[in-house]
Coordinates of C-alpha atoms in Angstrom, one line a residue:
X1 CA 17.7 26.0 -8.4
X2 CA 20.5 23.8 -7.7
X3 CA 20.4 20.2 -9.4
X4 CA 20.9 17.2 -7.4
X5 CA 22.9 14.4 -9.2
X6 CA 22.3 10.9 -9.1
X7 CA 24.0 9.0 -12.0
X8 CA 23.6 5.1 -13.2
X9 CA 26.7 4.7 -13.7
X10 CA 29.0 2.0 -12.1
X11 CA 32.5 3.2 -12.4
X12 CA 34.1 -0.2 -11.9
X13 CA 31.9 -1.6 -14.5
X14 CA 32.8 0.7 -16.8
X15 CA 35.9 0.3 -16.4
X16 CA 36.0 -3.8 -17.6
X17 CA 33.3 -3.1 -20.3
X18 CA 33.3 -1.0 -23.2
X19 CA 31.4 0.8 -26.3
X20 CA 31.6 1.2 -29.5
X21 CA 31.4 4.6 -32.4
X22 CA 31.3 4.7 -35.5
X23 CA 33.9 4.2 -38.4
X24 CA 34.1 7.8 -40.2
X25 CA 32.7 10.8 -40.3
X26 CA 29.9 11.3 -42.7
X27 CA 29.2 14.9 -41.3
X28 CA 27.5 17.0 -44.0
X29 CA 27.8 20.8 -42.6
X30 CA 28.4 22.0 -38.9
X31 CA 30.9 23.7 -36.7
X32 CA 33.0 21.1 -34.2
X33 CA 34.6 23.4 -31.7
X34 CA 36.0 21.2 -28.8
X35 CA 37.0 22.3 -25.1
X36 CA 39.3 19.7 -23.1
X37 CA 41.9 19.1 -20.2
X38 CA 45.2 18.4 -21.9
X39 CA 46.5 15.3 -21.3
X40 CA 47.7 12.8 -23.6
X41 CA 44.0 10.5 -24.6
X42 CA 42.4 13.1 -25.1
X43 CA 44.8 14.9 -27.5
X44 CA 44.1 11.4 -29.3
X45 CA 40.7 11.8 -29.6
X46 CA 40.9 15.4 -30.9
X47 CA 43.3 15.0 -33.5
X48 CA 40.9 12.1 -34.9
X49 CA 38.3 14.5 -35.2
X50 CA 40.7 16.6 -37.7
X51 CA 39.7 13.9 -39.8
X52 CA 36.5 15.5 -40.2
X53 CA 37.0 18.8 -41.7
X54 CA 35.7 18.9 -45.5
X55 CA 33.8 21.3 -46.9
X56 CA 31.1 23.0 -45.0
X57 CA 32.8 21.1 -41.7
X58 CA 35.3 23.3 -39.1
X59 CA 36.9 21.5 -36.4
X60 CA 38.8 23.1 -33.8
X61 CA 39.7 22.5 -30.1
X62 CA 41.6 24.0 -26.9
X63 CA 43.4 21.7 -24.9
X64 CA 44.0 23.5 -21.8
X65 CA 44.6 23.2 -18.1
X66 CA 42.5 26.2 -17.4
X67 CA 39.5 23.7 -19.0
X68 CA 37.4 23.6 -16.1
X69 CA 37.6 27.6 -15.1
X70 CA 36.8 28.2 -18.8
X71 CA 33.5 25.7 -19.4
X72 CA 30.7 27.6 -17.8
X73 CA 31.0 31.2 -19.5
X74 CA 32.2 29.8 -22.5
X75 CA 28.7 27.9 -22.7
X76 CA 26.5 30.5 -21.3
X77 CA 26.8 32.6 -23.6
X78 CA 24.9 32.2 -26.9
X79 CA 25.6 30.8 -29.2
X80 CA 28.0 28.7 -26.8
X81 CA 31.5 29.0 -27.8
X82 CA 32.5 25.6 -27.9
X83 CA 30.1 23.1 -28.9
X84 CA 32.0 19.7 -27.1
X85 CA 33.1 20.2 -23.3
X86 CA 35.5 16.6 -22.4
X87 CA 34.1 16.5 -18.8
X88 CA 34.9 13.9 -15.7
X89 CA 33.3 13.5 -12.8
X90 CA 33.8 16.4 -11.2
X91 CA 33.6 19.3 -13.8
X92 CA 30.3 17.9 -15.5
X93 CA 28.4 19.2 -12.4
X94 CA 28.4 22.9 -12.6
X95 CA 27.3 21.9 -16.7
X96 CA 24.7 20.5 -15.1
X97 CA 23.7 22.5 -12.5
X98 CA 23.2 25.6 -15.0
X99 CA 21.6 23.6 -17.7
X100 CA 24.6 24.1 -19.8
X101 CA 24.4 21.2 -21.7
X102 CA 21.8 19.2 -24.0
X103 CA 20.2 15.7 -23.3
X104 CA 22.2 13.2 -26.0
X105 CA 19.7 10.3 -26.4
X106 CA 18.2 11.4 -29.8
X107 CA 21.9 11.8 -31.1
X108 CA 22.7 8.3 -29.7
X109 CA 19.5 6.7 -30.9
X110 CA 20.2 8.3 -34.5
X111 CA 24.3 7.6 -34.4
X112 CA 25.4 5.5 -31.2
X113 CA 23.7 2.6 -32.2
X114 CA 27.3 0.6 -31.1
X115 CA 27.4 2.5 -27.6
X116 CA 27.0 -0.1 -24.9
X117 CA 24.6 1.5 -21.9
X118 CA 27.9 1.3 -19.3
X119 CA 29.3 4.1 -21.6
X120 CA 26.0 6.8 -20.8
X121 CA 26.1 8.8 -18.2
X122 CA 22.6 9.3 -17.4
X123 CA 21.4 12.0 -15.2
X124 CA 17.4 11.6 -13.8
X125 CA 16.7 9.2 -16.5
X126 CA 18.7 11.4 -19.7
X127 CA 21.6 10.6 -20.8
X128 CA 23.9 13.9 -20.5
X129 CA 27.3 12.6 -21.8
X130 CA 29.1 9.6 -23.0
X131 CA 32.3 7.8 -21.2
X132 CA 35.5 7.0 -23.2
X133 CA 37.8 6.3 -20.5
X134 CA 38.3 5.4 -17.2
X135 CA 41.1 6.8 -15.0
X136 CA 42.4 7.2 -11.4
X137 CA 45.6 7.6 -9.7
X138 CA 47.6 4.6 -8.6
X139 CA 51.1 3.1 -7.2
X140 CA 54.0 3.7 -9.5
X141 CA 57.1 2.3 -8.4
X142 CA 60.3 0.6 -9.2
X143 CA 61.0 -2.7 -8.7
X144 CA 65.2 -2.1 -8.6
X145 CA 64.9 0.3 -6.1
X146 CA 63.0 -1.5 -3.9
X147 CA 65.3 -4.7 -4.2
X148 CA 68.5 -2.7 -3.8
X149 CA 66.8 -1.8 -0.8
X150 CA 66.1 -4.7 0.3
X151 CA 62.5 -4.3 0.4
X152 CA 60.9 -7.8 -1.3
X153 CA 57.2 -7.5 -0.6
X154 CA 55.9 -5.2 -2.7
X155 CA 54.3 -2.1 -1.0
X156 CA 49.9 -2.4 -1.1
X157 CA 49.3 0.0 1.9
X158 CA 50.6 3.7 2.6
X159 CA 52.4 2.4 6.2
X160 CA 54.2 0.3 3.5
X161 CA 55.1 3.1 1.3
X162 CA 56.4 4.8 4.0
X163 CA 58.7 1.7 5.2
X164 CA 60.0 1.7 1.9
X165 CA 60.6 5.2 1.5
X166 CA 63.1 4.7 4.8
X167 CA 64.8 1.8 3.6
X168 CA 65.5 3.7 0.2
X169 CA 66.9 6.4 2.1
X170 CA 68.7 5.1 5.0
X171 CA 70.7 3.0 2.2
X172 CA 71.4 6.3 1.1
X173 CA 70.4 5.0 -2.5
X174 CA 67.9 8.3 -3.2
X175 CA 67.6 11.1 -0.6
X176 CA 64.2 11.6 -2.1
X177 CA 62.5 8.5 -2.9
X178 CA 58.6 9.9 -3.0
X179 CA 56.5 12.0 -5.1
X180 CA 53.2 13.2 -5.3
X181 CA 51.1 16.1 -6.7
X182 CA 51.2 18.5 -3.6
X183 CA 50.9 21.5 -5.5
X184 CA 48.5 23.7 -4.1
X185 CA 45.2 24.5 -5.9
X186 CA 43.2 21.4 -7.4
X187 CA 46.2 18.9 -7.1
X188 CA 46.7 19.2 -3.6
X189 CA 43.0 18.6 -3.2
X190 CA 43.0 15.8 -4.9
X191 CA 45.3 14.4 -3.4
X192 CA 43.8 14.6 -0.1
X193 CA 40.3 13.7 -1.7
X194 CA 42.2 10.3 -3.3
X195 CA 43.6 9.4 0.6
X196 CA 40.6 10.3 2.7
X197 CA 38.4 8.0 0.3
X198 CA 40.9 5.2 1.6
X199 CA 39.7 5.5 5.2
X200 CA 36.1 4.4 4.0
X201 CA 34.8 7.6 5.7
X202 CA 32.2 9.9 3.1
X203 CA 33.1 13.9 2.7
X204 CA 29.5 14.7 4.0
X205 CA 26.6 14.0 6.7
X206 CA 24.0 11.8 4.8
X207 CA 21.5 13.2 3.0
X208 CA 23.2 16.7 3.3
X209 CA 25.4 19.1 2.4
X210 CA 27.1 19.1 6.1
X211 CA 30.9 18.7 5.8
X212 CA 32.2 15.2 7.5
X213 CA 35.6 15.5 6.9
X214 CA 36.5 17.4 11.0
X215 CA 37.1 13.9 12.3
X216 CA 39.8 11.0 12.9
X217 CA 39.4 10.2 9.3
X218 CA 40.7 13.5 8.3
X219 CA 43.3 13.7 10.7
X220 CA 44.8 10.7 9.6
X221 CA 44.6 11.6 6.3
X222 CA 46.3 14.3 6.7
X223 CA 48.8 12.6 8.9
X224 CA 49.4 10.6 6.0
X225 CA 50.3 12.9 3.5
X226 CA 52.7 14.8 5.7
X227 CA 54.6 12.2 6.5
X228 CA 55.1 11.5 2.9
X229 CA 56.8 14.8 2.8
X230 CA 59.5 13.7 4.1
X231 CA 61.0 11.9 1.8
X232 CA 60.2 14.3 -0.9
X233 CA 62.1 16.9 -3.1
X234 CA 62.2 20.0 -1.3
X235 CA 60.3 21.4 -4.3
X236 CA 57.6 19.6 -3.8
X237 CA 54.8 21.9 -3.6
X238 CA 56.0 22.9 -7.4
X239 CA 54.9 19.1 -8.4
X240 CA 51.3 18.4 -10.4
X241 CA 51.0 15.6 -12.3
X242 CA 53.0 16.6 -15.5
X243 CA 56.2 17.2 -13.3
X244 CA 55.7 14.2 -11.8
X245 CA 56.1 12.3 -15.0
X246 CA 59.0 14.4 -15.4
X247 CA 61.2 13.5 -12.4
X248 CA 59.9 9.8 -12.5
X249 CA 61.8 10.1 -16.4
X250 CA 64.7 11.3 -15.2
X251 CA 65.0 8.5 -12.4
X252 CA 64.7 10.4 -9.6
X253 CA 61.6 8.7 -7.4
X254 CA 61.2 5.3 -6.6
X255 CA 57.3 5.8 -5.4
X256 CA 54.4 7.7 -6.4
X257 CA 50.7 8.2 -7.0
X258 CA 50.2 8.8 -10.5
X259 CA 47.1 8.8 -13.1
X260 CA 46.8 6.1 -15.1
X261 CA 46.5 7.9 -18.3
X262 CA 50.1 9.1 -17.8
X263 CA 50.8 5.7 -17.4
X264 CA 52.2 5.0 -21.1
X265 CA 54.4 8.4 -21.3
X266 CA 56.2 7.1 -18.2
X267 CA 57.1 3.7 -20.0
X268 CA 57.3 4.8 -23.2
X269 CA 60.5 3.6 -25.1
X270 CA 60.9 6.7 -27.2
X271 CA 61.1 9.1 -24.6
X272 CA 62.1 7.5 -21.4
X273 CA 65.9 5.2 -20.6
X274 CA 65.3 1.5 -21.4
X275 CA 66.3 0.7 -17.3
X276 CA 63.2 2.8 -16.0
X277 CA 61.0 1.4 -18.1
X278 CA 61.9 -2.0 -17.3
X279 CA 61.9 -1.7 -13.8
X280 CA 58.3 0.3 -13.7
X281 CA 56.0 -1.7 -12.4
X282 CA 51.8 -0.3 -11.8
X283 CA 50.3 -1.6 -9.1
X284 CA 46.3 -0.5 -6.9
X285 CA 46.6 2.4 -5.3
X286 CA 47.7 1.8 -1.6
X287 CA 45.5 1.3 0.8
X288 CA 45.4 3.3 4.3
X289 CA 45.7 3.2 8.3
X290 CA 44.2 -0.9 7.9
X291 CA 42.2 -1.2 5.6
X292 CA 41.4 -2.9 2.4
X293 CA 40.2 -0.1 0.1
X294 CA 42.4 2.3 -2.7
X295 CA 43.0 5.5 -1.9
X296 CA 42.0 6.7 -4.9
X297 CA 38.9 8.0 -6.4
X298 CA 37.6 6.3 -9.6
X299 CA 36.6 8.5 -12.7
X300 CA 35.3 8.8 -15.7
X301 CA 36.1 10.8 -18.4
X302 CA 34.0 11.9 -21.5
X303 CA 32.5 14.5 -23.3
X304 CA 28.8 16.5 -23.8
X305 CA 26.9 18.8 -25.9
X306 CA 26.4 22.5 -25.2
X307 CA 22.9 23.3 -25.0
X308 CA 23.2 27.2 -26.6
X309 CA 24.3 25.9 -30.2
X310 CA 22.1 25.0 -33.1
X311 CA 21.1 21.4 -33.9
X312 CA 23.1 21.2 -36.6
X313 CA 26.5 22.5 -34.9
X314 CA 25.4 18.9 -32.1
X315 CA 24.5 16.5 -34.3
X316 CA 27.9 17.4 -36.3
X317 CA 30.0 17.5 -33.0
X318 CA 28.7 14.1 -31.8
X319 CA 29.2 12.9 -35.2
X320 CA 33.1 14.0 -35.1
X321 CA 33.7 12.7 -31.4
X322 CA 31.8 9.4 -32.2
X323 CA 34.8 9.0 -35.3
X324 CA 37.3 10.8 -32.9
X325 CA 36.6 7.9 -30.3
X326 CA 36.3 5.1 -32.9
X327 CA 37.4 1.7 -32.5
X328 CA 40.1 2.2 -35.1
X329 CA 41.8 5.2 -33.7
X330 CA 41.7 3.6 -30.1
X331 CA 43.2 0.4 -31.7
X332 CA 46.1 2.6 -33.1
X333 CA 46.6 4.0 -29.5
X334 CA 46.1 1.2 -26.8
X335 CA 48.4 2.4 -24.3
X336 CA 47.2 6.1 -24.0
X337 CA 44.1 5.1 -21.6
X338 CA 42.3 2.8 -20.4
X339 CA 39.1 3.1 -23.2
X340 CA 36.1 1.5 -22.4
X341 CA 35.9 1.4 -26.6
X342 CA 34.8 -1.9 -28.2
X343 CA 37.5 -3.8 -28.9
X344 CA 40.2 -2.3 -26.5
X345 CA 42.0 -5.2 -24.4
X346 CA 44.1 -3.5 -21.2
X347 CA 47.3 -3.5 -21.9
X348 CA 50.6 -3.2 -19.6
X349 CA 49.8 0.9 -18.9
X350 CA 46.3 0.0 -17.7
X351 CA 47.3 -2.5 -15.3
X352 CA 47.1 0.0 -12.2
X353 CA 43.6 1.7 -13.2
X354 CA 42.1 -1.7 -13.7
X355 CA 44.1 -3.4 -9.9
X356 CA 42.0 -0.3 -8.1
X357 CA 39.2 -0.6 -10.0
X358 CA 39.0 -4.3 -8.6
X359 CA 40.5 -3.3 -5.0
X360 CA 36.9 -1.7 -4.7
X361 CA 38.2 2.5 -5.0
X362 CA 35.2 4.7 -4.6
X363 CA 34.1 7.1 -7.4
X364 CA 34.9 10.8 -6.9
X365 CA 31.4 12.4 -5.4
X366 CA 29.5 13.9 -8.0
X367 CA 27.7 15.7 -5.4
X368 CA 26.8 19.4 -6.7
X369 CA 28.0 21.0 -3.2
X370 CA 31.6 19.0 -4.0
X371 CA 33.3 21.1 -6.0
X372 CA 32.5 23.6 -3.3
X373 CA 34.8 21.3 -1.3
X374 CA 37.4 20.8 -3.4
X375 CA 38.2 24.4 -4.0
X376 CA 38.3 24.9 -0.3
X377 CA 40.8 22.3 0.6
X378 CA 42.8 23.6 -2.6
X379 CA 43.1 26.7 -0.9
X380 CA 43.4 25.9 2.7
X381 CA 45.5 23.0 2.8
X382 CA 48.3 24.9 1.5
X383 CA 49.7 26.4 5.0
X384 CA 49.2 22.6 6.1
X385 CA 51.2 20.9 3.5
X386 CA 54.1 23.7 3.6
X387 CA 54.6 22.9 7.4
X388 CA 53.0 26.5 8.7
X389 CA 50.1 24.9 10.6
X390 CA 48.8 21.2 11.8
X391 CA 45.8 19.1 10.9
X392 CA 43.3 20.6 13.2
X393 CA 43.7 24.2 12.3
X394 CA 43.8 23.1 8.4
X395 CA 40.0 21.0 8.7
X396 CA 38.7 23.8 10.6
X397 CA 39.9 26.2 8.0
X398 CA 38.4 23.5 5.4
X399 CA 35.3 23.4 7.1
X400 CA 34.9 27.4 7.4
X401 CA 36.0 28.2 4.0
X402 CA 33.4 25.5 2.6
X403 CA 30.9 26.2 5.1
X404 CA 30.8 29.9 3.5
X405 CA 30.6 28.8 0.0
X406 CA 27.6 26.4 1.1
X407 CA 25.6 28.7 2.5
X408 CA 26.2 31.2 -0.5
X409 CA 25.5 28.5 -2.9
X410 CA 22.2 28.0 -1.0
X411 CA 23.4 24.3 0.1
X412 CA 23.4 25.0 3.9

């Protein structure tokens, strides 16, 4: 039977409050074997659990892309083989929704003790994983383009993004002054996820799994993100959000969506020219067609428990992401996140996750049926974005394509 998900959680909370772990390890025996995204904070939080290893402790991880496709048979088979999944909004429902993973309360009664309640994600009353960070895309841009330009205002909305984006151009001082992550698969539907939430409109009829998205809304939405084409790289359905760091590095877009947790790489001293990272400035994410909230979804990011693993393999993997999330290695690493860790005070990079937070972005739906979405509209908005077909065939191929895997998943 399907699960139904209502969390406590209030992602703009959490993203102004924080928690707190513990200082060291103090693990006596267990294996820590850690499944993950790969992305910059949590590659800090793994190699702090390193720290653990001793004698009658392993610790091991896999930092992949492919995190999400790999979570569910890793854990259903038994004895799971990782014993930590790092999970967000989104890939903590199909954990959920085959009872994958283990309530964490006795483990945080017996060694959270510092954990403020805005960092447990609580699932019909049980907490079912704990928050380290909060994320989200937002406005990247740079402040000497835009001047050269002439544009003085900076841009809040997506019409103004798009007024910029001309100016830039016309002035002939970058053919290709935008960027975003319009690769097809889960990028591209992201993206589109992050705009639609803009237009205020919800992905599904009330109280149901019907899809919503077959209306003005979408269209607009999708209006939107073609335009922005236009003013891209050719290549553009090549970019995800690791290339888009890399372009932005070499100087070569004045605008873009970006996630805040590559925020730091892209104004970090060591790796990118002293010009760009003076003239980077983070800013909400814009706003669409009128209205006053971010397109961007809020998230959370944190980890669980597999549920097919001994006790003694849990309580020593919370033990080593507790240390792995510590105060102290968060305090040695400020700019990699935006941590909601005791102690942690936003710093330049967090600037743009924090100005959508507080522009009133939405959470990404942690409805079980929306993953079902998402993989449809990272398969069928690829003809769209490419040019091959226009908004209304692309929703009603959205709508068919989900509408299948609803009624399969028993939803519709």
């Amino acid at each position: 039977m399907k699960m139904m998900l209502k969390t406590t959680v209030s992602l703009s909370v959490l993203l102004l409050t924080a928690g707190a772990a513990f200082a060291d390890c103090g693990i006596a025996k267990g294996s820590v074997r850690i499944l993950s995204n790969d992305f910059e904070a949590l590659r800090v939080i793994e190699t702090a659990t390193q720290d653990c290893v001793a004698a009658g402790v392993t610790v091991t991880a896999n930092a992949t892309a492919e995190h999400k496709n790999l979570q569910v048979p890793a854990l259903t088979i038994n004895p799971a083989e990782y014993t930590v999944a790092m999970v967000a909004n989104n890939s903590i429902v199909p954990l959920l929704n085959d009872d994958l993973i283990r309530p964490l309360d006795d483990l945080v009664a017996k060694y959270g003790q510092d954990l403020q309640p805005n960092q447990l994600i609580k699932i019909d009353g049980k907490i079912m994983a704990i928050a380290f960070m909060g994320n989200s895309q937002h406005l990247f841009y740079r402040k000497d383009i835009l001047e050269k330009a002439g544009i003085t205002t900076p841009p809040t909305s997506y019409e103004d993004v798009l007024v910029a984006a001309k100016a830039i151009k016309d002035a002939g001082i970058m053919d290709y002054p935008l960027a975003a992550s319009d690769k097809p698969g889960w990028d591209l539907a992201a993206e589109f996820v992050n705009t639609y939430l803009g237009t205020g409109g919800d992905f599904f009829a009330p109280g149901s799994a019907e899809l919503a998205i077959d209306n003005a809304n979408g269209q607009k939405t999708l209006e939107v993100m073609k335009a922005m084409t236009a003013y891209m790289n050719p290549d553009y359905l090549t970019y995800d959000a690791n290339e888009l760091n890399k372009v932005w590095d070499a100087g070569q877009v004045a605008m873009m969506n970006q996630w805040g947790s590559l925020a730091g790489a892209a104004v970090d001293p060591a790796t990118v020219p002293a010009d760009i990272v003076s003239n980077t400035v983070f800013a909400a994410a814009p706003t669409i067609s009128g209205g006053t909230t971010p397109a961007a979804a809020l998230w959370w990011d944190g980890f669980t428990i597999a549920k097919n693993i001994s006790d003694e393999d849990a309580e020593a993997s919370f033990q080593a992401m507790m240390h792995g999330m510590s105060p102290a290695v968060i305090a040695a690493h400020p700019d990699a996140a935006t941590w909601l860790v005791k102690g942690y005070t936003p710093g330049p990079a967090a600037v743009g996750v924090i100005a959508t937070a507080n522009g009133g972005a939405r959470a990404y739906p942690m409805q079980p049926y929306m993953g079902l979405l998402h993989t449809a509209l990272s398969t069928e908005l690829a003809e769209f974005i490419a040019g091959k077909e226009d908004a209304t065939q692309a929703l009603a191929d959205v709508k068919a394509a989900y509408d299948s895997a609803a009624k399969e998943g028993g939803f519709l």
